[in-house]
Amino acid sequence: MPHIQYLDTRMKNILVIGSTGQIGSELTLKLRREVPGSTVVAGYIPGAEPHGELLESGPSAIADVRNAGTLASVVDKYKIDTVINLAALLSAIAERKPLMAWDIQMNGLLNILEIAREKGCAVFTPSSIGSFGPETPRKDVPQDTIQRPRSMYGVTKVATELLSDYYFHKFGVDTRSVRFPGLISYTTLPGGGTTDYAVEVYYSAVKGEEFVCPIAAGTYMDMMYMPDALDAVMKLMQADPSRLVHRNAFNIASMSFEPETLFAKIREYIPGLKVRYEVDPIRQAIATSWPDNMDDTCAREEWGWKPTYNLDTMTRDMVEHLRIKLGK
Ligand code: SER
């Protein structure tokens, strides 16, 4: 086998595609704050423009993954060396718009990888617990295992992993990724995901409103607090490439729970939380097909992954910040 010369990740001129979304809105600011001497371009699509600190703290540019020409000119203009590709339709919405999900997740990724190949960029495109399916072992999912998802979101995530690995092995493009659990944060709401309930219930609890839960009691899924997810991206993209046995994509985990466990924990802080179940068949079918929890040993060994938050410390922080944000 020929020796592949991979390109070093530089993380200096960074393009965040999807900078106004749930992950992007926080990651863009963190990169601007924490990567010394970096230029971080907030990429967005019309209708989802950056505002406030995101707009004011650095450059922004239209970056629609479906438009290769515009993407390439942004990469040229800012001499981008690292692309963080956060454009995606989440799992439940992708079931309703499968062709659009394919277009964004796959044709969009191909555009990015081609530009990265030509211009020597590193690329991060997240995968997910959604890349697994009913044949995957339910508990302690190993890094390398059966991935036969039944959702369009999952199909695109497995294909993202494969295509990203292909560009690394074939062309030396420095692609790296993690399989994110459901991400919980107080800054920007997710939308159209199966794990969104675990964010929305905090808003209902703090507002004193009844929460209508679309996921059945007893359904376990991996979840993670946003600060840990952001640290994972930073740490992986700055990791010594010679230590990486895997690339696309690493299991990362910090907590796994089902709705009742989450509600009981929130009630320790907000005893009045009221919940009613109205199970959504689309979301529930997806959730049931996903495993309970992942084994993240490879991420720990290959690039030092180590989460900080557990369910209790996350809940305390969420409640505290949402009380301020919502004036409650
Ligand atoms: N949070 C995503 C979803 O629920 C999974 O990666 O679709």
mmCIF file of N, CA, C and O and ligand atoms in Angstrom, residues 22 89-92 127-130 153 157 180-183 190 192-196 221 286 290, ligand 1:
data_model
loop_
_atom_site.group_PDB
_atom_site.id
_atom_site.type_symbol
_atom_site.label_atom_id
_atom_site.label_comp_id
_atom_site.label_asym_id
_atom_site.label_seq_id
_atom_site.Cartn_x
_atom_site.Cartn_y
_atom_site.Cartn_z
ATOM 1 N N GLN A 22 -27.391 25.032 16.042
ATOM 2 C CA GLN A 22 -27.242 24.694 17.464
ATOM 3 C C GLN A 22 -25.768 24.579 17.864
ATOM 4 O O GLN A 22 -25.356 25.125 18.883
ATOM 5 N N LEU A 89 -29.802 18.330 7.935
ATOM 6 C CA LEU A 89 -31.166 18.210 8.451
ATOM 7 C C LEU A 89 -31.127 17.105 9.504
ATOM 8 O O LEU A 89 -30.614 16.022 9.229
ATOM 9 N N LEU A 90 -31.659 17.363 10.695
ATOM 10 C CA LEU A 90 -31.649 16.347 11.754
ATOM 11 C C LEU A 90 -32.636 15.218 11.437
ATOM 12 O O LEU A 90 -33.378 15.264 10.457
ATOM 13 N N SER A 91 -32.654 14.215 12.320
ATOM 14 C CA SER A 91 -33.250 12.923 11.972
ATOM 15 C C SER A 91 -34.751 12.944 11.663
ATOM 16 O O SER A 91 -35.192 12.318 10.695
ATOM 17 N N ALA A 92 -35.546 13.640 12.483
ATOM 18 C CA ALA A 92 -37.000 13.584 12.256
ATOM 19 C C ALA A 92 -37.383 14.390 11.019
ATOM 20 O O ALA A 92 -38.194 13.940 10.198
ATOM 21 N N SER A 127 -20.641 12.958 12.589
ATOM 22 C CA SER A 127 -21.555 11.831 12.481
ATOM 23 C C SER A 127 -22.377 11.809 13.772
ATOM 24 O O SER A 127 -22.394 12.806 14.506
ATOM 25 N N SER A 128 -23.043 10.724 14.052
ATOM 26 C CA SER A 128 -24.073 10.755 15.093
ATOM 27 C C SER A 128 -24.400 9.351 15.593
ATOM 28 O O SER A 128 -24.126 8.355 14.902
ATOM 29 N N ILE A 129 -25.067 9.312 16.757
ATOM 30 C CA ILE A 129 -25.673 8.051 17.200
ATOM 31 C C ILE A 129 -26.677 7.561 16.160
ATOM 32 O O ILE A 129 -27.015 6.391 16.106
ATOM 33 N N GLY A 130 -27.120 8.485 15.303
ATOM 34 C CA GLY A 130 -28.047 8.133 14.229
ATOM 35 C C GLY A 130 -27.425 7.249 13.158
ATOM 36 O O GLY A 130 -28.127 6.732 12.294
ATOM 37 N N TYR A 153 -31.520 10.145 7.787
ATOM 38 C CA TYR A 153 -30.443 10.826 8.517
ATOM 39 C C TYR A 153 -29.282 9.851 8.755
ATOM 40 O O TYR A 153 -28.117 10.167 8.482
ATOM 41 N N LYS A 157 -25.414 9.741 7.424
ATOM 42 C CA LYS A 157 -24.292 9.814 8.376
ATOM 43 C C LYS A 157 -23.295 8.676 8.154
ATOM 44 O O LYS A 157 -22.088 8.886 8.223
ATOM 45 N N PHE A 180 -21.679 12.289 17.416
ATOM 46 C CA PHE A 180 -22.276 13.034 18.522
ATOM 47 C C PHE A 180 -23.497 12.306 19.073
ATOM 48 O O PHE A 180 -24.326 11.813 18.315
ATOM 49 N N PRO A 181 -23.631 12.336 20.401
ATOM 50 C CA PRO A 181 -24.912 11.961 21.019
ATOM 51 C C PRO A 181 -25.898 13.112 20.823
ATOM 52 O O PRO A 181 -25.571 14.111 20.168
ATOM 53 N N GLY A 182 -27.089 13.034 21.398
ATOM 54 C CA GLY A 182 -27.996 14.173 21.435
ATOM 55 C C GLY A 182 -27.332 15.295 22.209
ATOM 56 O O GLY A 182 -26.804 15.055 23.292
ATOM 57 N N LEU A 183 -27.335 16.503 21.650
ATOM 58 C CA LEU A 183 -26.616 17.605 22.302
ATOM 59 C C LEU A 183 -27.573 18.549 23.008
ATOM 60 O O LEU A 183 -28.594 18.951 22.445
ATOM 61 N N PRO A 190 -32.039 23.177 18.999
ATOM 62 C CA PRO A 190 -31.924 22.319 17.808
ATOM 63 C C PRO A 190 -33.264 22.384 17.082
ATOM 64 O O PRO A 190 -34.161 23.116 17.491
ATOM 65 N N GLY A 192 -35.945 19.630 14.705
ATOM 66 C CA GLY A 192 -36.190 18.463 13.870
ATOM 67 C C GLY A 192 -35.402 17.229 14.243
ATOM 68 O O GLY A 192 -35.298 16.298 13.460
ATOM 69 N N GLY A 193 -34.863 17.191 15.463
ATOM 70 C CA GLY A 193 -34.097 16.019 15.885
ATOM 71 C C GLY A 193 -34.918 15.113 16.788
ATOM 72 O O GLY A 193 -35.953 15.517 17.328
ATOM 73 N N THR A 194 -34.427 13.896 16.964
ATOM 74 C CA THR A 194 -35.106 12.933 17.830
ATOM 75 C C THR A 194 -34.770 13.198 19.301
ATOM 76 O O THR A 194 -35.564 12.917 20.189
ATOM 77 N N THR A 195 -33.588 13.748 19.535
ATOM 78 C CA THR A 195 -33.160 14.000 20.913
ATOM 79 C C THR A 195 -33.542 15.392 21.405
ATOM 80 O O THR A 195 -33.218 15.755 22.534
ATOM 81 N N ASP A 196 -34.242 16.180 20.584
ATOM 82 C CA ASP A 196 -34.596 17.570 20.956
ATOM 83 C C ASP A 196 -35.382 17.650 22.268
ATOM 84 O O ASP A 196 -35.325 18.663 22.965
ATOM 85 N N MET A 221 -31.050 6.964 25.336
ATOM 86 C CA MET A 221 -30.173 7.458 24.259
ATOM 87 C C MET A 221 -28.968 8.152 24.889
ATOM 88 O O MET A 221 -29.071 8.702 25.982
ATOM 89 N N ILE A 286 -37.380 6.107 15.350
ATOM 90 C CA ILE A 286 -35.946 6.411 15.195
ATOM 91 C C ILE A 286 -35.218 6.118 16.508
ATOM 92 O O ILE A 286 -34.194 5.423 16.533
ATOM 93 N N TRP A 290 -31.987 3.305 17.696
ATOM 94 C CA TRP A 290 -30.650 3.735 18.111
ATOM 95 C C TRP A 290 -30.237 2.997 19.370
ATOM 96 O O TRP A 290 -31.079 2.621 20.180
HETATM 97 N N1 SER B 1 -29.541 14.963 17.714
HETATM 98 C C1 SER B 1 -29.677 14.283 16.466
HETATM 99 C C2 SER B 1 -31.096 13.983 16.183
HETATM 100 O O1 SER B 1 -31.840 13.778 17.105
HETATM 101 C C3 SER B 1 -28.912 13.006 16.463
HETATM 102 O O2 SER B 1 -27.613 13.241 16.103
HETATM 103 O O3 SER B 1 -31.456 13.928 15.054
#
